[in-house]
């Protein structure tokens, strides 16, 4: 029984082995090969990336040629705030006490120099007209007195000449000559006094005329309204008067008018950087309200002292403001550059911070890009100076660098 089982097992094994050999001899199908992998971007050992000529990514890359520009070697960047130019602001005051008749300007209005802002009813106007008329009467009286004094002088001179002639012919005594001479001297003094009175009367009239001019009224009418006019071209920044109220305080401003065609940027510069700043030098200003724009100005004033709390020095830069785009109280930055030199410059978008350093992608040839480490210097707006790693003429990727970085991360060995 046992022997039959062994024979059966041996026969089965032999049959299976023969079947296997027969299958191999008849050319049985081998396992199907793995599907071909999709083409991948090749990577250079140095960290570069190569894209095939038909890659759509090439159309998304933006490449610029490196050029040399003038770059400041030393600079100070300080926060700044826009302020009204102190040389172009005026407080409008009431010239005389009186009742406010009309207010012809509102906050935010643009006004021209000489434009009427407020009218006032005041007794000072009538008093000024009356004072001028009195001065004119005084001049007439003084001139009349001068005419009389000159007539007296002429008579005294004639009497003196006749008396002296008679004395020379021994017709009168010497005392008569002396008396005539005294009368002549008094007459001359009277003329001098009358001339001084005329001069004084004319000075009074000139003062009265100036007063009328300051009040802006004429001499022909009593009860005129006094017009308060804009002292300069500008905008009404604030207003503290209404029609109908009576004002006696001539030291309190009715409104403020500021010329915003020129404003100042006030910056607090650290005392360690004040040596780089001088009066009249050009500065660059960027404002939070206008990202990407740069405004130009010049240093108009440097404070004489240091703030003991912040250890900074206040610097004012004057900036032209056509169109009044820049408004008081805006915030920004003031850049003071010093000592310029020509250096390679690239847009800030080209820089890549990786592996503890700064790099850029440089196009070696069409479709082939090298990741190159660089050393950067100072920046001017959105452009950065490169002190080493690039030369003028290199072609640098400035847009779409993330596509090359992604390919670099997923590259095959």
Coordinates of C-alpha atoms in Angstrom, one line a residue:
X1 CA 0.0 0.0 0.0
X2 CA 2.7 2.3 0.9
X3 CA 4.6 1.6 -2.3
X4 CA 1.6 2.5 -4.5
X5 CA 1.3 5.8 -2.9
X6 CA 5.0 6.6 -3.5
X7 CA 4.7 5.6 -7.1
X8 CA 1.7 7.8 -7.5
X9 CA 3.5 10.8 -5.9
X10 CA 6.5 10.2 -8.1
X11 CA 4.4 10.0 -11.2
X12 CA 2.6 13.2 -10.4
X13 CA 5.8 15.1 -9.8
X14 CA 7.2 13.8 -13.1
X15 CA 4.1 14.8 -15.0
X16 CA 4.1 18.3 -13.5
X17 CA 7.8 18.7 -14.2
X18 CA 7.4 17.6 -17.8
X19 CA 4.5 20.0 -18.3
X20 CA 6.6 22.9 -17.0
X21 CA 9.5 22.0 -19.3
X22 CA 7.1 21.7 -22.2
X23 CA 5.6 25.1 -21.6
X24 CA 9.1 26.7 -21.4
X25 CA 10.1 25.0 -24.6
X26 CA 7.0 26.2 -26.4
X27 CA 7.9 29.9 -25.7
X28 CA 5.4 30.8 -23.0
X29 CA 4.7 34.6 -22.6
X30 CA 7.0 36.5 -20.2
X31 CA 5.5 39.0 -17.7
X32 CA 4.4 42.3 -19.3
X33 CA 7.0 45.1 -19.0
X34 CA 6.2 48.2 -16.8
X35 CA 4.6 51.1 -18.6
X36 CA 7.1 53.8 -19.8
X37 CA 7.5 56.7 -17.3
X38 CA 6.4 60.2 -18.3
X39 CA 9.3 62.5 -19.4
X40 CA 10.6 64.4 -16.4
X41 CA 12.7 67.6 -16.2
X42 CA 16.3 66.8 -15.9
X43 CA 18.4 68.4 -13.2
X44 CA 22.0 69.5 -13.1
X45 CA 24.2 68.3 -10.3
X46 CA 24.9 71.9 -9.4
X47 CA 21.2 72.6 -8.6
X48 CA 20.2 73.8 -12.1
X49 CA 17.1 72.8 -14.1
X50 CA 16.7 72.1 -17.8
X51 CA 13.3 72.4 -19.5
X52 CA 12.6 70.8 -22.9
X53 CA 12.1 73.2 -25.8
X54 CA 8.4 72.5 -26.0
X55 CA 7.8 72.9 -22.3
X56 CA 4.8 75.3 -21.6
X57 CA 6.7 76.5 -18.5
X58 CA 9.2 78.4 -20.7
X59 CA 6.4 80.7 -21.7
X60 CA 5.6 81.5 -18.1
X61 CA 9.1 82.5 -17.1
X62 CA 10.2 86.1 -17.3
X63 CA 13.9 86.8 -17.8
X64 CA 15.8 90.0 -17.7
X65 CA 19.4 90.9 -18.5
X66 CA 21.5 92.1 -15.6
X67 CA 22.6 95.8 -15.9
X68 CA 24.8 98.0 -13.9
X69 CA 23.2 101.0 -12.1
X70 CA 24.2 103.7 -9.7
X71 CA 23.7 102.3 -6.2
X72 CA 24.2 104.0 -2.8
X73 CA 26.9 102.6 -0.7
X74 CA 25.6 104.1 2.5
X75 CA 22.0 104.9 3.3
X76 CA 19.6 105.6 6.1
X77 CA 15.9 104.6 5.9
X78 CA 13.6 106.2 8.5
X79 CA 9.9 106.2 9.1
X80 CA 8.3 109.5 8.1
X81 CA 5.0 111.3 8.3
X82 CA 3.6 113.9 5.9
X83 CA 3.1 117.4 7.4
X84 CA 2.0 120.8 6.1
X85 CA 4.9 122.9 5.0
X86 CA 5.3 125.4 7.9
X87 CA 6.3 128.1 5.3
X88 CA 3.0 127.7 3.4
X89 CA 0.4 127.8 6.1
X90 CA -1.6 130.8 7.4
X91 CA -4.0 131.5 10.2
X92 CA -6.8 133.8 9.1
X93 CA -7.5 136.4 11.8
X94 CA -10.2 139.0 12.3
X95 CA -8.7 142.5 11.7
X96 CA -11.2 144.3 14.0
X97 CA -13.9 143.3 16.5
X98 CA -17.4 143.0 14.9
X99 CA -20.3 140.9 13.9
X100 CA -19.7 138.1 11.3
X101 CA -21.9 138.9 8.3
X102 CA -21.1 136.1 5.9
X103 CA -18.7 133.1 5.8
X104 CA -17.9 132.3 2.1
X105 CA -15.6 129.3 2.5
X106 CA -15.9 125.8 3.9
X107 CA -13.5 123.1 5.1
X108 CA -11.7 121.5 2.1
X109 CA -12.4 124.4 -0.3
X110 CA -9.7 125.5 -2.6
X111 CA -9.1 129.3 -2.4
X112 CA -7.0 131.8 -4.2
X113 CA -5.0 134.6 -2.7
X114 CA -7.2 137.7 -2.2
X115 CA -10.5 135.7 -2.3
X116 CA -13.1 136.9 0.2
X117 CA -13.5 134.4 3.0
X118 CA -15.5 136.3 5.6
X119 CA -17.3 139.7 5.8
X120 CA -17.6 141.7 9.0
X121 CA -19.7 144.6 10.2
X122 CA -17.7 146.8 12.5
X123 CA -17.7 150.4 13.8
X124 CA -14.0 150.4 13.0
X125 CA -14.9 150.8 9.3
X126 CA -16.8 154.0 9.9
X127 CA -14.2 155.2 12.3
X128 CA -11.5 154.7 9.7
X129 CA -13.5 156.6 7.1
X130 CA -14.1 159.4 9.6
X131 CA -10.4 159.5 10.6
X132 CA -9.4 159.9 6.9
X133 CA -11.8 162.8 6.4
X134 CA -10.6 164.5 9.6
X135 CA -7.0 164.2 8.4
X136 CA -7.9 165.8 5.1
X137 CA -9.5 168.7 7.0
X138 CA -6.4 168.9 9.1
X139 CA -4.3 169.2 6.0
X140 CA -6.4 172.0 4.6
X141 CA -6.2 173.9 7.9
X142 CA -2.4 173.4 8.1
X143 CA -1.9 174.5 4.6
X144 CA -4.0 177.6 5.2
X145 CA -1.9 178.4 8.3
X146 CA 1.2 178.0 6.2
X147 CA -0.1 180.4 3.6
X148 CA -0.7 183.0 6.3
X149 CA 2.7 182.4 7.9
X150 CA 4.4 182.9 4.5
X151 CA 2.4 186.2 4.1
X152 CA 3.6 187.4 7.5
X153 CA 7.1 186.5 6.6
X154 CA 6.9 188.5 3.4
X155 CA 5.6 191.6 5.2
X156 CA 8.2 191.3 7.9
X157 CA 11.0 190.9 5.3
X158 CA 9.7 194.1 3.5
X159 CA 9.5 196.1 6.8
X160 CA 13.0 195.0 7.7
X161 CA 14.4 196.0 4.3
X162 CA 12.8 199.4 4.4
X163 CA 13.9 200.1 8.0
X164 CA 17.4 199.1 7.3
X165 CA 17.5 201.4 4.2
X166 CA 16.2 204.3 6.4
X167 CA 18.8 203.6 9.0
X168 CA 21.6 203.7 6.4
X169 CA 20.3 207.2 5.5
X170 CA 20.1 208.2 9.2
X171 CA 16.3 208.5 9.0
X172 CA 15.5 206.0 11.9
X173 CA 17.3 204.8 15.0
X174 CA 19.2 201.5 15.2
X175 CA 16.6 200.2 17.6
X176 CA 14.0 200.3 14.9
X177 CA 16.2 198.1 12.7
X178 CA 16.6 195.6 15.6
X179 CA 12.8 195.5 16.2
X180 CA 12.1 194.9 12.5
X181 CA 14.8 192.1 12.5
X182 CA 13.1 190.4 15.5
X183 CA 9.7 190.5 13.7
X184 CA 11.3 188.9 10.7
X185 CA 12.9 186.1 12.7
X186 CA 9.5 185.4 14.4
X187 CA 7.8 185.3 11.0
X188 CA 10.3 182.8 9.6
X189 CA 9.8 180.6 12.7
X190 CA 6.0 180.8 12.1
X191 CA 6.5 179.5 8.5
X192 CA 8.7 176.6 9.7
X193 CA 6.0 175.7 12.3
X194 CA 3.3 175.8 9.7
X195 CA 5.3 173.6 7.3
X196 CA 5.8 171.1 10.1
X197 CA 2.1 171.1 10.8
X198 CA 1.3 170.4 7.1
X199 CA 3.8 167.6 7.1
X200 CA 2.2 166.1 10.3
X201 CA -1.3 166.4 8.8
X202 CA -0.2 164.6 5.7
X203 CA 1.4 161.8 7.8
X204 CA -1.9 161.5 9.7
X205 CA -3.7 161.2 6.3
X206 CA -1.3 158.5 5.1
X207 CA -1.9 156.5 8.3
X208 CA -5.6 156.8 7.8
X209 CA -5.3 155.7 4.2
X210 CA -3.2 152.7 5.2
X211 CA -5.8 151.7 7.8
X212 CA -8.5 151.9 5.1
X213 CA -6.3 149.7 2.9
X214 CA -5.8 147.1 5.6
X215 CA -9.5 147.0 6.2
X216 CA -10.2 146.8 2.5
X217 CA -12.7 149.7 2.4
X218 CA -13.0 153.0 0.5
X219 CA -13.1 156.6 1.9
X220 CA -16.4 157.4 0.2
X221 CA -18.9 155.6 2.3
X222 CA -19.7 155.0 6.0
X223 CA -21.0 151.6 7.3
X224 CA -19.0 149.5 4.9
X225 CA -18.5 145.7 5.5
X226 CA -14.9 144.6 6.0
X227 CA -13.8 141.7 3.8
X228 CA -11.4 139.2 5.3
X229 CA -9.4 137.7 2.3
X230 CA -7.3 134.6 1.8
X231 CA -3.6 135.4 2.3
X232 CA -2.4 132.7 -0.1
X233 CA -3.4 130.0 -2.6
X234 CA -4.4 126.8 -0.8
X235 CA -7.1 124.8 0.9
X236 CA -9.2 125.5 4.0
X237 CA -7.9 123.0 6.5
X238 CA -10.2 124.0 9.5
X239 CA -13.0 126.5 10.2
X240 CA -14.1 127.9 13.6
X241 CA -16.5 130.7 12.7
X242 CA -20.2 131.0 11.7
X243 CA -22.2 133.8 10.4
X244 CA -24.0 136.0 13.0
X245 CA -21.6 135.6 15.9
X246 CA -19.9 138.7 17.4
X247 CA -16.2 138.4 17.8
X248 CA -14.0 140.7 20.0
X249 CA -11.0 138.4 20.1
X250 CA -8.8 139.3 17.2
X251 CA -6.0 136.8 18.2
X252 CA -8.1 133.7 17.6
X253 CA -8.0 132.2 14.1
X254 CA -11.2 132.1 12.1
X255 CA -9.7 129.4 9.8
X256 CA -6.5 127.9 8.5
X257 CA -5.4 128.0 4.9
X258 CA -2.5 125.8 3.7
X259 CA -0.8 125.6 0.4
X260 CA -0.5 121.9 -0.2
X261 CA 1.4 122.2 -3.5
X262 CA 4.5 121.7 -1.5
X263 CA 4.5 119.5 1.7
X264 CA 7.2 118.2 4.0
X265 CA 8.0 114.7 5.2
X266 CA 9.1 114.6 8.8
X267 CA 11.5 111.7 9.6
X268 CA 13.2 110.8 12.9
X269 CA 16.7 109.8 11.9
X270 CA 18.9 107.8 14.4
X271 CA 21.8 109.9 15.6
X272 CA 24.1 107.1 14.3
X273 CA 23.0 107.9 10.7
X274 CA 22.8 111.7 10.8
X275 CA 26.3 112.0 9.4
X276 CA 25.0 110.8 6.0
X277 CA 22.4 113.6 5.8
X278 CA 23.0 117.2 4.7
X279 CA 20.9 120.2 3.8
X280 CA 19.7 120.3 0.3
X281 CA 20.5 116.7 -0.5
X282 CA 18.0 114.6 -2.5
X283 CA 16.0 111.9 -0.7
X284 CA 13.5 109.3 -1.9
X285 CA 10.1 108.9 -0.2
X286 CA 7.7 105.9 -0.4
X287 CA 4.3 106.2 1.1
X288 CA 2.0 103.5 2.4
X289 CA -0.9 105.0 0.4
X290 CA 0.9 104.6 -2.9
X291 CA 2.7 101.2 -3.0
X292 CA 5.3 100.9 -5.7
X293 CA 5.7 104.7 -6.2
X294 CA 8.7 106.7 -5.3
X295 CA 8.6 110.5 -4.6
X296 CA 11.6 112.8 -4.7
X297 CA 12.4 115.6 -2.2
X298 CA 15.2 117.6 -0.7
X299 CA 16.3 118.1 2.9
X300 CA 15.0 121.5 4.0
X301 CA 15.8 121.4 7.7
X302 CA 17.8 119.3 10.2
X303 CA 16.9 119.8 13.9
X304 CA 19.6 121.3 16.1
X305 CA 19.1 118.8 19.0
X306 CA 18.7 115.1 19.6
X307 CA 15.5 113.7 21.2
X308 CA 16.7 112.4 24.5
X309 CA 14.0 109.7 24.6
X310 CA 14.4 108.2 21.1
X311 CA 18.0 109.3 20.4
X312 CA 16.8 110.5 17.0
X313 CA 17.1 113.8 15.1
X314 CA 14.1 115.4 13.3
X315 CA 14.7 115.9 9.6
X316 CA 12.3 117.7 7.2
X317 CA 12.3 117.0 3.5
X318 CA 10.4 119.3 1.2
X319 CA 8.4 117.5 -1.6
X320 CA 6.5 119.0 -4.6
X321 CA 2.9 117.9 -4.5
X322 CA 1.2 118.6 -7.9
X323 CA -2.4 117.5 -7.9
X324 CA -2.4 117.4 -4.1
X325 CA -2.2 113.6 -4.1
X326 CA 0.0 113.5 -0.9
X327 CA -2.1 114.5 2.1
X328 CA -1.0 115.5 5.6
X329 CA -0.7 112.7 8.2
X330 CA 0.2 110.0 5.6
X331 CA 2.9 107.6 6.7
X332 CA 5.8 106.3 4.7
X333 CA 9.6 105.9 4.6
X334 CA 12.4 108.4 3.8
X335 CA 15.5 107.0 2.2
X336 CA 18.8 109.0 2.5
X337 CA 21.4 107.6 0.1
X338 CA 25.1 108.5 0.1
X339 CA 28.1 107.6 -1.9
X340 CA 26.8 106.0 -5.1
X341 CA 28.7 103.4 -7.2
X342 CA 27.9 101.3 -10.3
X343 CA 26.9 97.7 -9.4
X344 CA 24.9 94.9 -11.0
X345 CA 21.2 95.3 -10.1
X346 CA 18.3 92.8 -10.2
X347 CA 14.6 93.0 -9.2
X348 CA 13.9 91.8 -5.7
X349 CA 11.5 89.2 -7.2
X350 CA 14.5 87.4 -8.7
X351 CA 16.1 86.6 -5.3
X352 CA 15.5 83.2 -3.7
X353 CA 16.2 82.6 0.0
X354 CA 17.2 79.0 0.4
X355 CA 19.8 76.8 2.2
X356 CA 20.9 79.7 4.4
X357 CA 21.7 82.0 1.6
X358 CA 20.5 84.0 -1.4
X359 CA 20.4 82.6 -4.9
X360 CA 19.1 83.4 -8.4
X361 CA 18.3 81.3 -11.5
X362 CA 20.6 82.2 -14.3
X363 CA 19.8 81.2 -17.9
X364 CA 23.0 79.5 -19.2
X365 CA 21.4 78.7 -22.6
X366 CA 17.8 78.4 -23.8
X367 CA 15.9 76.1 -21.5
X368 CA 18.9 75.5 -19.2
X369 CA 19.0 77.3 -15.8
X370 CA 21.6 77.4 -13.1
X371 CA 20.8 78.1 -9.5
X372 CA 23.6 80.4 -8.5
X373 CA 24.4 81.9 -5.0
X374 CA 24.8 85.6 -4.8
X375 CA 25.7 88.3 -2.3
X376 CA 23.3 91.3 -2.1
X377 CA 24.0 94.8 -1.1
X378 CA 21.6 97.8 -0.7
X379 CA 18.3 98.1 -2.3
X380 CA 16.7 101.0 -4.2
X381 CA 12.9 100.5 -4.3
X382 CA 12.2 97.1 -5.7
X383 CA 15.7 96.6 -7.2
X384 CA 18.6 95.1 -5.2
X385 CA 22.3 95.5 -5.8
X386 CA 24.4 92.3 -6.2
X387 CA 28.0 92.6 -4.9
X388 CA 29.1 89.1 -6.0
X389 CA 27.8 86.2 -8.1
X390 CA 26.5 88.1 -11.1
X391 CA 28.0 90.2 -13.9
X392 CA 26.5 92.7 -16.3
X393 CA 24.9 90.8 -19.2
X394 CA 23.8 87.7 -17.2
X395 CA 20.2 86.7 -17.9
X396 CA 18.3 86.2 -14.7
X397 CA 14.8 84.7 -14.1
X398 CA 12.7 87.5 -12.5
X399 CA 9.3 85.9 -12.8
X400 CA 8.1 82.3 -12.4
X401 CA 11.0 81.2 -10.3
X402 CA 8.6 79.0 -8.2
X403 CA 8.1 76.8 -11.3
X404 CA 11.9 76.1 -11.5
X405 CA 12.0 75.5 -7.7
X406 CA 9.1 73.0 -8.0
X407 CA 10.9 71.2 -10.7
X408 CA 14.0 71.1 -8.7
X409 CA 12.2 69.6 -5.7
X410 CA 10.5 66.9 -7.9
X411 CA 13.5 66.1 -10.1
X412 CA 14.6 62.5 -10.6
X413 CA 18.1 61.4 -9.6

